[in-house]
Structures are given as C-alpha cells and as structure tokens.
Coordinates of C-alpha atoms in Angstrom, one line a residue:
M1 CA -84.9 -110.1 -90.2
Y2 CA -87.1 -109.3 -93.1
W3 CA -85.3 -105.4 -93.1
Q4 CA -82.2 -108.0 -93.6
G5 CA -83.3 -109.4 -96.7
W6 CA -85.0 -112.6 -95.2
R7 CA -88.3 -113.9 -96.7
C8 CA -91.2 -114.4 -94.7
S9 CA -91.1 -118.2 -95.4
D10 CA -87.7 -118.1 -94.3
I11 CA -88.6 -116.5 -91.1
A12 CA -91.4 -118.6 -90.2
N13 CA -89.3 -121.6 -90.3
W14 CA -86.4 -120.6 -88.6
L15 CA -89.0 -119.3 -85.6
G16 CA -91.0 -122.8 -85.8
L17 CA -93.8 -120.5 -86.3
P18 CA -96.4 -120.8 -89.3
H19 CA -96.8 -119.0 -92.1
S20 CA -99.6 -116.8 -91.7
T21 CA -98.5 -115.7 -88.9
V22 CA -95.2 -113.7 -89.6
R23 CA -97.5 -112.7 -92.4
A24 CA -99.9 -110.9 -90.6
W25 CA -96.9 -109.3 -88.5
K26 CA -95.7 -107.7 -91.6
T27 CA -99.0 -106.4 -92.7
R28 CA -100.3 -105.5 -89.3
D29 CA -96.4 -103.3 -88.3
G30 CA -96.1 -101.8 -91.9
W31 CA -92.9 -103.3 -92.7
D32 CA -92.7 -102.3 -96.1
D33 CA -93.9 -99.0 -95.5
T34 CA -91.1 -97.9 -93.0
P35 CA -88.6 -95.7 -94.0
V36 CA -85.5 -96.5 -95.1
I37 CA -83.8 -94.3 -92.1
A38 CA -86.3 -96.0 -89.4
R39 CA -85.1 -99.5 -90.5
V40 CA -81.2 -98.8 -90.1
E41 CA -82.1 -96.4 -86.9
T42 CA -84.3 -99.5 -85.5
S43 CA -80.8 -102.1 -86.2
L44 CA -78.6 -99.8 -84.7
E45 CA -80.5 -99.4 -82.0
A46 CA -80.8 -103.2 -81.4
R47 CA -77.6 -103.5 -82.3
L48 CA -75.8 -101.5 -79.8
M49 CA -78.4 -102.7 -76.8
Q50 CA -76.8 -106.4 -77.6
L51 CA -73.3 -104.6 -77.3
V52 CA -74.4 -102.5 -74.1
S53 CA -75.9 -105.6 -72.5
K54 CA -73.0 -108.1 -73.3
E55 CA -70.0 -108.4 -70.7
P56 CA -67.1 -108.6 -70.8
K57 CA -66.6 -106.4 -74.0
T58 CA -63.5 -106.3 -75.8
G59 CA -61.6 -103.6 -77.2
S60 CA -63.8 -104.0 -80.5
D61 CA -66.9 -103.8 -79.3
Y62 CA -66.3 -100.4 -77.5
K63 CA -65.2 -99.2 -81.1
E64 CA -68.3 -100.5 -82.6
I65 CA -70.5 -98.9 -79.8
D66 CA -69.0 -95.3 -80.6
L67 CA -69.0 -96.1 -84.0
I68 CA -73.2 -96.5 -83.5
G69 CA -73.3 -93.7 -81.5
R70 CA -72.0 -91.6 -84.1
Q71 CA -74.4 -92.9 -86.8
I72 CA -77.2 -92.2 -84.6
E73 CA -76.2 -88.9 -83.9
R74 CA -76.0 -88.3 -88.1
F75 CA -79.6 -89.6 -88.3
A76 CA -81.2 -87.9 -85.9
R77 CA -79.7 -84.6 -87.8
V78 CA -81.2 -85.8 -90.6
R79 CA -84.3 -86.1 -89.0
R80 CA -84.1 -82.1 -88.0
Y81 CA -83.2 -81.3 -91.3
Q82 CA -86.4 -83.3 -92.6
Q83 CA -88.8 -81.3 -90.6
P84 CA -90.1 -78.2 -91.3
G85 CA -87.9 -75.4 -91.8
G86 CA -84.9 -77.3 -91.7
H87 CA -81.7 -76.1 -93.3
E88 CA -78.4 -77.3 -94.3
G89 CA -76.9 -76.8 -91.1
D90 CA -78.7 -79.4 -89.6
L91 CA -76.7 -81.8 -91.5
N92 CA -73.6 -80.0 -91.0
P93 CA -72.3 -78.5 -87.8
A94 CA -69.5 -77.1 -89.3
V95 CA -72.2 -74.8 -92.0
Q96 CA -73.7 -73.9 -89.0
R97 CA -71.2 -72.6 -86.9
R98 CA -70.0 -70.4 -89.6
A99 CA -73.8 -69.2 -90.1
E100 CA -73.7 -68.3 -86.4
A101 CA -69.9 -66.9 -86.1
P102 CA -69.9 -62.8 -86.9
R103 CA -69.0 -62.1 -90.5
R104 CA -66.4 -60.1 -91.6
R105 CA -68.2 -56.7 -93.6
P106 CA -66.2 -56.5 -97.1
L107 CA -63.8 -53.1 -96.4
R108 CA -64.7 -50.5 -98.4
N109 CA -62.1 -49.6 -101.3
E110 CA -60.2 -53.1 -100.6
F111 CA -57.7 -54.3 -103.2
S112 CA -57.3 -58.1 -102.8
E113 CA -53.5 -59.4 -103.5
Q114 CA -54.3 -60.5 -107.1
Q115 CA -56.1 -57.0 -108.4
K116 CA -53.1 -55.0 -106.9
E117 CA -50.5 -57.2 -108.3
R118 CA -52.6 -56.4 -111.8
L119 CA -52.7 -52.8 -111.3
I120 CA -48.9 -52.9 -110.6
A121 CA -48.4 -54.5 -113.5
L122 CA -50.9 -52.5 -115.7
F123 CA -49.1 -49.3 -114.5
D124 CA -45.7 -50.6 -115.2
D125 CA -47.2 -51.9 -119.0
Q126 CA -48.5 -48.7 -120.5
L127 CA -45.6 -46.3 -120.0
F128 CA -44.2 -43.7 -122.4
G129 CA -40.6 -42.9 -122.4
Y130 CA -40.9 -39.9 -120.6
Q131 CA -43.6 -41.0 -118.0
R132 CA -41.1 -44.3 -117.3
R133 CA -38.9 -41.6 -116.3
W134 CA -41.5 -39.6 -114.3
R135 CA -41.7 -43.1 -112.1
D136 CA -37.7 -43.6 -111.7
V137 CA -36.9 -39.9 -111.0
G138 CA -40.5 -40.2 -108.3
R139 CA -38.1 -42.4 -106.5
Q140 CA -35.3 -40.5 -105.7
Q141 CA -36.4 -37.1 -106.0
R142 CA -38.2 -35.7 -103.8
I143 CA -39.3 -32.3 -105.5
R144 CA -40.4 -32.7 -109.7
N145 CA -41.1 -29.5 -111.4
I146 CA -42.5 -30.4 -115.6
L147 CA -43.1 -28.2 -117.6
K148 CA -45.2 -30.1 -120.4
S149 CA -47.0 -30.1 -123.9
R150 CA -50.8 -30.2 -123.5
Q151 CA -52.3 -33.5 -124.1
I152 CA -49.5 -35.9 -123.3
G153 CA -50.9 -37.6 -120.2
A154 CA -49.8 -36.0 -117.2
T155 CA -52.6 -36.1 -115.6
F156 CA -53.7 -39.3 -116.5
Y157 CA -49.8 -40.8 -115.6
F158 CA -49.9 -39.5 -112.2
A159 CA -53.2 -40.2 -111.3
R160 CA -52.0 -43.5 -111.6
E161 CA -49.0 -42.8 -110.3
A162 CA -50.3 -41.9 -106.7
L163 CA -53.2 -44.8 -106.4
V164 CA -50.0 -47.2 -107.0
D165 CA -48.3 -45.5 -104.5
A166 CA -50.8 -45.3 -102.0
L167 CA -51.3 -48.4 -102.1
E168 CA -48.3 -49.8 -101.9
T169 CA -47.0 -47.3 -99.4
G170 CA -49.9 -46.2 -97.5
R171 CA -49.2 -42.9 -98.2
N172 CA -51.7 -40.2 -98.5
Q173 CA -52.0 -37.9 -102.2
I174 CA -53.2 -34.6 -102.1
F175 CA -54.0 -33.3 -105.6
L176 CA -54.3 -29.5 -105.9
S177 CA -55.3 -27.7 -108.9
A178 CA -56.9 -24.0 -110.0
S179 CA -60.7 -25.3 -109.3
K180 CA -61.9 -28.1 -107.2
A181 CA -63.6 -29.5 -110.6
Q182 CA -60.4 -29.8 -112.1
A183 CA -58.9 -31.6 -109.3
H184 CA -61.4 -34.0 -109.5
V185 CA -60.3 -34.8 -113.4
F186 CA -57.2 -36.8 -110.6
K187 CA -59.9 -38.1 -109.5
Q188 CA -62.0 -40.2 -112.9
Y189 CA -58.6 -40.9 -113.7
I190 CA -58.2 -43.0 -110.4
T191 CA -61.5 -44.7 -110.2
A192 CA -61.2 -45.5 -114.0
F193 CA -57.8 -47.5 -112.9
A194 CA -58.8 -49.0 -110.5
R195 CA -62.4 -50.5 -112.3
E196 CA -60.1 -52.1 -114.8
V197 CA -59.0 -54.8 -112.1
D198 CA -62.7 -54.7 -111.6
V199 CA -62.4 -52.1 -107.7
E200 CA -65.0 -49.7 -107.4
L201 CA -63.5 -46.6 -105.3
K202 CA -66.1 -44.9 -103.5
G203 CA -66.1 -41.7 -101.5
D204 CA -64.2 -38.3 -101.4
P205 CA -61.8 -38.0 -99.9
I206 CA -61.4 -41.6 -101.2
V207 CA -60.0 -44.0 -98.1
L208 CA -58.1 -47.0 -98.9
P209 CA -58.3 -50.2 -96.5
N210 CA -54.2 -49.6 -95.8
E211 CA -55.4 -45.5 -94.4
A212 CA -54.0 -43.9 -97.1
T213 CA -56.3 -41.3 -98.1
L214 CA -56.3 -39.6 -101.3
Y215 CA -57.8 -35.5 -101.0
F216 CA -58.9 -33.8 -104.0
L217 CA -58.7 -29.8 -103.6
G218 CA -58.9 -26.5 -105.9
T219 CA -57.9 -23.1 -104.0
N220 CA -59.6 -23.7 -100.8
A221 CA -56.4 -25.6 -100.0
R222 CA -55.5 -22.7 -98.6
T223 CA -57.7 -23.6 -95.2
A224 CA -56.5 -27.1 -95.5
Q225 CA -53.3 -27.4 -93.5
S226 CA -53.9 -30.5 -91.5
Y227 CA -53.6 -32.7 -94.5
H228 CA -50.2 -34.0 -95.3
G229 CA -49.5 -36.5 -98.0
N230 CA -47.5 -37.0 -101.3
L231 CA -48.4 -33.7 -103.1
Y232 CA -49.3 -33.2 -106.9
F233 CA -49.9 -29.3 -108.0
D234 CA -51.9 -29.5 -111.6
E235 CA -51.1 -26.9 -113.8
Y236 CA -49.9 -24.5 -111.4
F237 CA -48.5 -22.2 -114.1
W238 CA -52.6 -20.8 -114.3
V239 CA -53.2 -20.7 -110.9
H240 CA -54.0 -17.0 -109.3
R241 CA -51.6 -16.6 -106.3
F242 CA -49.7 -18.9 -107.0
Q243 CA -46.8 -18.3 -104.2
E244 CA -49.3 -17.5 -101.8
L245 CA -51.2 -20.9 -102.6
R246 CA -48.2 -22.6 -102.8
K247 CA -46.6 -21.4 -99.1
V248 CA -49.5 -23.9 -98.1
A249 CA -49.1 -26.3 -100.9
S250 CA -45.9 -27.0 -99.8
G251 CA -46.6 -27.3 -96.2
M252 CA -48.9 -30.7 -96.7
A253 CA -45.4 -32.3 -97.8
I254 CA -43.1 -30.9 -95.6
H255 CA -41.9 -34.3 -93.9
K256 CA -39.2 -36.1 -95.7
K257 CA -41.1 -39.1 -96.9
W258 CA -43.3 -37.2 -98.7
R259 CA -42.5 -36.1 -102.2
Q260 CA -43.7 -32.9 -104.6
T261 CA -45.0 -32.5 -107.5
Y262 CA -45.6 -29.5 -109.9
F263 CA -46.8 -29.8 -113.4
S264 CA -48.3 -27.4 -116.2
T265 CA -48.2 -26.5 -119.5
P266 CA -46.8 -22.4 -120.0
S267 CA -48.6 -19.5 -119.3
S268 CA -47.9 -16.1 -119.0
I269 CA -43.8 -14.8 -118.5
T270 CA -45.2 -12.3 -116.1
H271 CA -46.9 -15.1 -113.8
D272 CA -45.9 -15.1 -110.4
A273 CA -45.1 -18.8 -110.7
Y274 CA -42.0 -18.8 -113.0
P275 CA -39.8 -17.3 -110.9
F276 CA -40.6 -20.8 -108.9
W277 CA -40.0 -22.1 -112.1
S278 CA -36.8 -20.5 -113.2
G279 CA -35.4 -20.8 -109.5
D280 CA -35.2 -16.7 -109.4
L281 CA -37.6 -17.7 -105.9
Y282 CA -34.8 -19.6 -104.6
N283 CA -32.3 -17.0 -105.1
K284 CA -34.5 -14.0 -103.2
G285 CA -33.0 -12.5 -100.3
R286 CA -30.1 -15.4 -100.5
R287 CA -26.7 -13.9 -100.2
K288 CA -25.0 -13.2 -103.8
D289 CA -22.4 -16.6 -102.9
Q290 CA -25.3 -19.0 -101.9
R291 CA -27.2 -18.2 -105.4
V292 CA -27.5 -20.6 -108.2
E293 CA -27.7 -20.6 -111.8
I294 CA -30.5 -23.0 -113.5
D295 CA -30.4 -23.0 -117.4
T296 CA -34.1 -23.7 -117.8
S297 CA -33.4 -23.6 -121.8
H298 CA -35.2 -26.7 -123.7
Q299 CA -31.5 -28.3 -124.2
A300 CA -30.5 -28.6 -120.7
L301 CA -33.7 -29.8 -119.5
A302 CA -35.1 -32.3 -122.4
A303 CA -34.1 -35.5 -120.2
G304 CA -34.6 -33.7 -117.1
A305 CA -32.1 -32.7 -114.8
A306 CA -31.4 -32.7 -110.8
C307 CA -30.8 -28.8 -110.4
A308 CA -28.8 -26.9 -107.5
D309 CA -32.2 -25.3 -105.4
G310 CA -33.2 -29.2 -105.2
Q311 CA -35.8 -29.5 -107.9
W312 CA -35.4 -32.1 -110.5
R313 CA -36.7 -30.4 -114.2
Q314 CA -37.7 -31.3 -117.1
I315 CA -39.1 -30.0 -120.6
V316 CA -41.7 -31.9 -122.3
T317 CA -42.5 -31.0 -125.9
V318 CA -45.1 -32.6 -128.0
E319 CA -42.0 -33.8 -130.2
D320 CA -40.4 -34.7 -127.3
A321 CA -43.8 -37.1 -126.6
V322 CA -43.6 -38.6 -130.0
R323 CA -39.8 -39.2 -129.5
E324 CA -40.6 -41.1 -126.6
G325 CA -43.1 -43.4 -127.3
C326 CA -46.4 -41.5 -127.8
D327 CA -48.2 -42.1 -131.0
L328 CA -51.2 -39.5 -129.8
F329 CA -50.1 -37.1 -132.1
D330 CA -49.7 -36.2 -135.8
L331 CA -47.2 -33.2 -135.9
Q332 CA -47.8 -33.1 -139.4
Q333 CA -51.6 -32.2 -139.2
L334 CA -51.0 -30.2 -135.5
R335 CA -48.6 -27.7 -137.8
L336 CA -51.5 -27.1 -140.1
E337 CA -54.4 -26.5 -137.3
Y338 CA -51.9 -24.4 -135.4
S339 CA -50.4 -21.1 -136.1
D340 CA -46.5 -20.6 -135.4
D341 CA -47.5 -19.0 -131.6
E342 CA -49.8 -21.1 -130.9
W343 CA -47.8 -24.2 -131.4
A344 CA -45.2 -22.5 -129.4
N345 CA -47.0 -22.2 -126.5
L346 CA -49.4 -24.8 -126.5
L347 CA -47.3 -27.8 -127.6
M348 CA -43.9 -26.5 -127.7
C349 CA -43.1 -25.2 -123.8
Q350 CA -42.5 -21.7 -124.5
F351 CA -44.1 -18.9 -122.3
I352 CA -46.4 -16.1 -124.0
D353 CA -45.9 -12.4 -123.6
D354 CA -49.5 -11.0 -123.4
T355 CA -48.3 -7.3 -122.2
L356 CA -49.9 -6.7 -126.1
S357 CA -53.4 -8.7 -125.2
V358 CA -56.2 -7.2 -124.8
F359 CA -57.4 -9.7 -121.7
P360 CA -54.0 -10.4 -120.1
L361 CA -54.0 -13.0 -117.7
A362 CA -53.4 -10.9 -114.6
E363 CA -56.4 -9.6 -115.4
L364 CA -58.4 -12.8 -115.5
Q365 CA -57.0 -14.7 -112.7
A366 CA -57.9 -11.9 -110.5
K367 CA -61.0 -10.8 -111.8
C368 CA -62.3 -13.8 -113.9
F369 CA -60.9 -17.3 -112.1
V370 CA -63.3 -19.3 -109.9
D371 CA -63.7 -22.4 -108.0
S372 CA -66.8 -23.1 -109.5
W373 CA -68.1 -26.2 -107.5
E374 CA -67.1 -24.0 -104.5
A375 CA -68.7 -20.5 -105.4
W376 CA -71.8 -21.7 -107.5
E377 CA -74.4 -23.1 -105.1
D378 CA -77.4 -22.8 -107.8
F379 CA -75.3 -24.2 -110.1
Q380 CA -75.5 -28.2 -110.5
P381 CA -73.5 -29.4 -113.5
F382 CA -74.6 -33.2 -113.3
A383 CA -78.1 -32.7 -112.7
E384 CA -80.7 -33.2 -115.0
R385 CA -81.8 -29.4 -115.4
P386 CA -77.9 -28.0 -114.2
F387 CA -79.5 -24.6 -114.2
G388 CA -83.0 -24.8 -113.1
E389 CA -85.1 -22.9 -115.1
R390 CA -82.9 -20.0 -115.2
E391 CA -82.0 -18.2 -118.5
V392 CA -78.7 -19.3 -120.2
W393 CA -77.1 -17.7 -123.4
I394 CA -75.4 -19.6 -125.9
G395 CA -72.6 -18.3 -128.4
Y396 CA -71.0 -20.5 -130.6
D397 CA -67.9 -19.6 -133.2
P398 CA -66.5 -21.6 -135.9
A399 CA -62.9 -21.2 -137.3
E400 CA -62.6 -19.7 -140.8
T401 CA -60.3 -22.6 -141.8
G402 CA -63.2 -24.7 -140.4
D403 CA -60.9 -26.4 -138.3
T404 CA -62.2 -26.1 -134.8
A405 CA -65.4 -24.9 -133.6
G406 CA -65.9 -23.6 -129.6
L407 CA -69.3 -22.8 -127.9
V408 CA -70.0 -21.5 -124.6
V409 CA -73.3 -21.5 -122.2
V410 CA -73.2 -18.3 -120.0
A411 CA -75.8 -17.3 -117.3
P412 CA -76.3 -14.0 -117.7
P413 CA -76.7 -11.6 -114.4
A414 CA -79.7 -11.9 -112.4
A415 CA -79.8 -8.3 -111.6
P416 CA -79.2 -5.2 -113.9
G417 CA -75.1 -5.0 -113.4
G418 CA -74.9 -8.4 -112.2
K419 CA -72.3 -11.1 -113.2
F420 CA -72.0 -13.6 -115.7
R421 CA -71.2 -16.9 -115.6
V422 CA -69.9 -19.4 -118.2
L423 CA -71.5 -22.6 -117.1
E424 CA -70.4 -25.1 -120.2
K425 CA -67.9 -25.2 -122.6
K426 CA -67.1 -27.3 -125.9
Q427 CA -64.9 -27.6 -129.2
W428 CA -65.0 -29.8 -131.7
R429 CA -62.8 -30.6 -134.7
G430 CA -64.1 -31.5 -137.7
L431 CA -67.7 -30.4 -140.3
D432 CA -69.6 -32.6 -138.2
F433 CA -72.4 -30.3 -138.6
A434 CA -75.0 -32.3 -137.6
E435 CA -73.8 -33.1 -134.6
Q436 CA -72.7 -29.6 -133.4
A437 CA -76.7 -28.9 -133.9
A438 CA -77.2 -31.9 -131.8
Y439 CA -75.6 -30.9 -129.5
V440 CA -77.5 -27.5 -129.5
R441 CA -80.9 -29.2 -129.3
D442 CA -79.3 -31.1 -125.9
L443 CA -78.3 -27.6 -124.3
C444 CA -81.8 -26.6 -125.2
R445 CA -83.0 -29.6 -123.4
R446 CA -81.0 -29.0 -120.7
Y447 CA -81.0 -24.8 -120.0
H448 CA -83.6 -22.7 -120.4
V449 CA -81.9 -20.9 -123.6
G450 CA -83.2 -17.2 -124.3
Y451 CA -80.3 -16.7 -126.7
I452 CA -78.0 -18.2 -129.3
G453 CA -75.3 -16.1 -131.6
I454 CA -74.0 -18.2 -134.1
D455 CA -70.8 -16.7 -136.5
T456 CA -72.2 -17.2 -139.9
G457 CA -69.7 -15.6 -141.9
S458 CA -68.2 -18.8 -142.4
V459 CA -69.0 -22.4 -142.2
G460 CA -70.9 -21.6 -139.4
A461 CA -73.6 -20.9 -141.8
G462 CA -74.4 -24.8 -142.3
V463 CA -74.7 -25.3 -137.8
Y464 CA -77.3 -21.9 -137.7
Q465 CA -79.4 -23.5 -140.3
L466 CA -79.9 -26.7 -138.5
V467 CA -80.2 -24.4 -135.3
R468 CA -83.0 -22.7 -136.7
Q469 CA -85.0 -25.5 -137.0
F470 CA -85.5 -26.0 -133.2
F471 CA -85.0 -22.3 -132.2
P472 CA -85.9 -19.7 -134.8
A473 CA -85.0 -17.0 -132.9
A474 CA -81.6 -18.1 -132.9
E475 CA -79.3 -14.8 -134.0
S476 CA -76.7 -14.5 -137.0
I477 CA -73.7 -12.9 -136.3
S478 CA -71.8 -11.5 -139.7
Y479 CA -68.6 -10.2 -138.4
S480 CA -67.2 -6.5 -139.4
L481 CA -64.4 -4.8 -138.3
E482 CA -67.6 -2.4 -136.3
V483 CA -68.8 -5.9 -135.3
K484 CA -65.6 -7.3 -134.1
T485 CA -64.5 -4.5 -131.9
R486 CA -68.0 -3.5 -130.4
M487 CA -67.4 -7.5 -129.0
V488 CA -64.2 -6.7 -128.2
L489 CA -65.2 -3.3 -126.1
K490 CA -68.2 -5.1 -124.4
A491 CA -66.3 -8.3 -123.3
K492 CA -63.4 -5.7 -122.2
D493 CA -65.6 -3.7 -119.8
V494 CA -67.3 -7.2 -118.9
I495 CA -64.0 -8.4 -117.5
S496 CA -62.4 -5.0 -116.5
S497 CA -65.2 -4.1 -114.4
G498 CA -65.8 -7.9 -112.5
R499 CA -68.5 -9.0 -114.3
L500 CA -67.4 -12.1 -115.7
E501 CA -66.6 -15.7 -113.7
F502 CA -65.6 -18.8 -115.3
D503 CA -63.9 -22.0 -113.8
A504 CA -60.2 -21.7 -112.6
G505 CA -59.6 -24.9 -114.5
W506 CA -60.6 -23.7 -117.8
T507 CA -57.0 -22.5 -119.1
D508 CA -58.6 -23.2 -122.5
L509 CA -60.6 -20.8 -122.1
A510 CA -58.1 -18.0 -120.6
H511 CA -55.5 -18.8 -123.2
A512 CA -57.8 -18.3 -125.9
L513 CA -58.9 -15.1 -124.4
I514 CA -55.4 -14.2 -123.8
S515 CA -54.5 -14.5 -127.7
I516 CA -56.6 -11.7 -128.7
R517 CA -55.0 -9.3 -129.6
K518 CA -55.0 -5.7 -130.5
T519 CA -53.7 -4.7 -133.6
M520 CA -53.9 -2.7 -137.2
T521 CA -55.6 -3.6 -140.3
D522 CA -54.0 -4.5 -143.5
S523 CA -54.5 -1.0 -144.6
G524 CA -52.9 0.5 -141.4
R525 CA -56.1 3.3 -141.2
H526 CA -57.8 0.8 -138.0
V527 CA -57.6 -0.2 -135.6
T528 CA -58.5 -4.0 -135.4
F529 CA -58.7 -7.4 -132.9
R530 CA -56.8 -11.0 -133.9
S531 CA -56.1 -14.0 -132.2
G532 CA -52.6 -15.0 -133.2
R533 CA -53.7 -15.0 -137.3
D534 CA -56.6 -13.5 -139.3
D535 CA -58.8 -16.5 -139.3
D536 CA -58.9 -16.1 -135.8
G537 CA -56.3 -19.1 -134.9
H538 CA -57.6 -21.5 -131.9
A539 CA -59.7 -19.0 -130.0
D540 CA -63.2 -19.5 -130.9
L541 CA -63.8 -20.3 -127.2
A542 CA -63.1 -16.6 -126.8
W543 CA -65.2 -15.5 -129.6
A544 CA -67.6 -17.7 -128.6
L545 CA -68.1 -16.4 -125.5
L546 CA -67.9 -12.9 -126.7
H547 CA -70.9 -13.3 -128.9
A548 CA -72.5 -14.3 -125.9
L549 CA -71.6 -11.3 -123.9
A550 CA -72.7 -9.2 -126.8
H551 CA -76.4 -9.8 -126.4
E552 CA -76.5 -7.3 -123.6
P553 CA -76.2 -3.8 -124.7
I554 CA -72.7 -1.9 -125.1
E555 CA -74.2 0.6 -122.0
G556 CA -75.5 -2.2 -120.1
R557 CA -79.0 -3.5 -118.7
D558 CA -79.4 -0.9 -116.9
G559 CA -78.6 1.8 -118.9
A560 CA -75.8 2.8 -117.1
R561 CA -72.5 4.2 -118.6
S562 CA -69.7 2.0 -119.4
N563 CA -66.7 2.9 -118.5
I564 CA -64.9 2.1 -121.6
L565 CA -64.2 5.0 -122.4
E566 CA -61.3 5.0 -119.7
I567 CA -60.4 1.2 -120.7
F568 CA -58.9 2.4 -124.0

C-alpha cells in the first residue's frame, strides 16, 4: 500500500492500527530504500499469487497471469544485466542469438550491388568516342586488333573493360605483355578503378567472389596453357617471338565464349607480328582461292572494319583520338616537339623502317629484352634500397632544344665481361633543372651510385652544376664527332655481345635505340650518328644509356679485344 502511494497514517487507519506501528514497519523494513524494480517485482508476485489461487478463473485472469509472467522474466534479465559482466544480450534475446550465431566472413574483393552499379556507370560515363566503339564491338566480335597512337588510353580502357566484364559475367581475364612489370600496369589501373567505389582489390591473380580471376602475365605465359579467359595482349608489336607466344596465348581463349584483344603501337615492318596484322599469316599455307585481301590503310580502318579473316581491325591515330573527344593532347605543340619520322611512328601509326638503324629491333629483342621481374632476383624495384649496396651508374641526356631529357640507372657487370642491366629510366619535359637534379639526388639516396655522366654541351649544363653540389665526381660529357662515335660503337659492341638487358616492356627505350642511324656529316666527309634530326630528337633515353655504357673502356674492363671491328 505504501509503494502504491498510501501514507503511513492512511494505512494505519485502514488496518485499525496505531500510526507508530506502521511507521516502525516502514523504518525496520526500509520501505523507502527498496529499489523500484524490487517494489514492482514484489507487487507483481503478490498479484500473481492472488490470480493463481483464485477459483474459478476467467479468460482475462489467464491473460493477466501470462502478462505478469512475461514481466517477471524481463525483470530477471534486467537483474542479470546489472550484475558484473552483464551485456546487451541479457536484455534482448535477439542480440544474444546474433552474437552466438556464426558470423559471415566478409568476402575478399567483394562489390556490393550498389558499388557494382556505380562502377559500371563510371565506366560508361568516362569513354571517348573510339573507346565507346571498342566497347560496342567487343560485345559482338571475337577478335579485336587495334593499331594505336601512344598515350590515347588503350591500356587504361581495356583494364576497366575487363573488370566490368568480370563482375557482370564471371569470366576470367588474362593480361599479357612483353614483361610481367608491363602487365601489372593493367593491375594498377584495375585496383585504382575499384578504389573509386571504395573496394580494395587484393591478390595476384585477383580473384572475385563470383570466381572470375584476373591474371597478369609476362612472356612466361608459354608455360600457362592451363589458363583460360578473355585475352588482352598489350604492345604485341614489341614482343619477342610473337608467333610462338601467340599460339599459346590464343589457346587460352579458344572457346567461343572468350574474346581476344590485341593492341599495340607500331614497331618495325620486319617484326614477326606484322603478318598477323596484315593478314599474311592467315593466307599462309592456304590455297589461292581461299586467300583474302585485307586493306590495312588508315583510310580503310579509321572507323574500324570487320575483316575477312575474322578479325575486327582499327587504326587510331592521335588526330583520330582528338576528333573523337580525347582532350589530352595539344597537337600544335606536339608538332613542334616531334620530328616528322617520330610524329609518323609514335602518333600516326606508321611502321618504322629500321634497316638503317644501328640498333635494329630484331637485335634488341633477341639480345636485350628480358622479363625483369622474373630474371633479376637481386633487384627489388619497390624496396627502399632496390639494388642493395651494389654499384650503379647514371646517364643523363637533355635534348638540344630543351623539350625533353632522359635518365637511366644502369647496373654495371658484376664481373669482367658480364652484363649491363638498365634498372630505371626517367623522362622529363621542360627546363626545370631543380626538379631533375632533385630526382638525381633521390637516386643517390636509394642506390650506391659510382658514376654519373651528364651531357653538358647544351641545357644539361644547368643540371650538371646542381648535381655537382652533392656528387662532385659527376662527369661532364661534351659532344663531338669523336665522342659520339665512340659512345655508339661501345654500345653496339655491348649489345651485339649480348651484354645489355632491359625490361621487354620498355618500348620507349627500344624505340629510342632504333632511331639512332648511321649517316654522313653535312660536309659529306665523315660518318656520324643521328636520331631523326640534328638535335637528336626524342632519343634522349638512348643517349643517356650510351653515356652510362661509355664509362666502361671500349675494350671492356677485362682488357679483352673488342669485336667492334667485326661489327663495322
């Protein structure tokens, strides 16, 4: 009665007792000190006893008994929660059941439906006209073969296309390049694309929850016949032994549900991939009445065409790309930066005639191209000290007009007569000497640098002065007919002897070497070497390499007789 709000005097009058008696009960039993939950429990218990003892019971009595029982159960949970170690599960049985149930582990590389929709929308919204055509044709044609200009976003596009296809269809995707390092450019684009929708892709290969697998392969694909999926073959005109590699690669996509995509900038017309592009490979061994004629001119293929050998071909020059919405180029400025030969080959998809080159492509492929990630176990490109304490040499070359500059890091032979290896390369545009010198300083921190050779005959003098402040032993190279000839002959000897290696994916370095040709001086009385025009064009990477190689005496460090006389 007191807990229901009665006063002690009212209770005493109701019971017919002295007021002092009720007050004594209140004090002795601590009526005011009893917690609210205990007061309610006591009242519910008393009411429950009344209802249990009542006869006969009505329907409403049974309902009240059930209600009181459930309330008493709730108060019991509250008491467990209030005890040491209590938790939310004591109050809510559903929470307890969720806690006890086995939890679903988050799937690796998982995209939610919303993330997948966002990714597809991003993919569709960020296409230039020619990329949109590639997408549409890829849904219909089994083989796409694309000859392209440099830097129009082909690798970028096909990496994104492959990820979207893997998510939508569950099909495997295989990326094949001249080297594993080059193939991983696809992976960089794919992981960056996934991060745009807050998904962090892991693994090599990347395996999606729908079991689609994305493989990133170099030329070791010769042993990967067990792979199967859509094939993307990058820069195939720069791959050594293309015909041999293609047989294995095409076998990965032999089922009709897989598609094959070949794309590349052009190299030499003598490359063994040229018959594949021209259709001569299809005609080889066929009767005359079964042969096909394929027009591979730009006029015929600018918009793309389904050809009689089952391939869909297209040529996309830099001018085509600009016309179809690509806003990445300033054509007028590029015209100033590139010679006619370089413009035609690098940007207008015309093949090189390397018959006059000092370093023909076939020789570079046979003797210099390697898959660096597979072949160089002592080089860790992403480590703080990529080459440990082994010595390296640096070569730097500016262009005469100052538009580009090239730098290479070369590992000299570990033993006399051994191989040179090009570990890193870098190109710049513009005349920011401080930035270029800072990059050289950073290389000196990451590598044990034993030699730096810098052409100081032109704008390279500015970089040379800055480099001398932290590397006083840097060597100044001043070009003359004799110096240039000596460097070219030394490099020719090294390459012809099979003593130079660089990553097969470095098509820019290979192109730079190919562009060096033997010619006559203006007087017509002496032989010299040029790379497309008097100012050495965009062969800066090649000349930078020659600067580094020239640090070894022309007869080799072991003093052995050179074979240069046999070469020229």
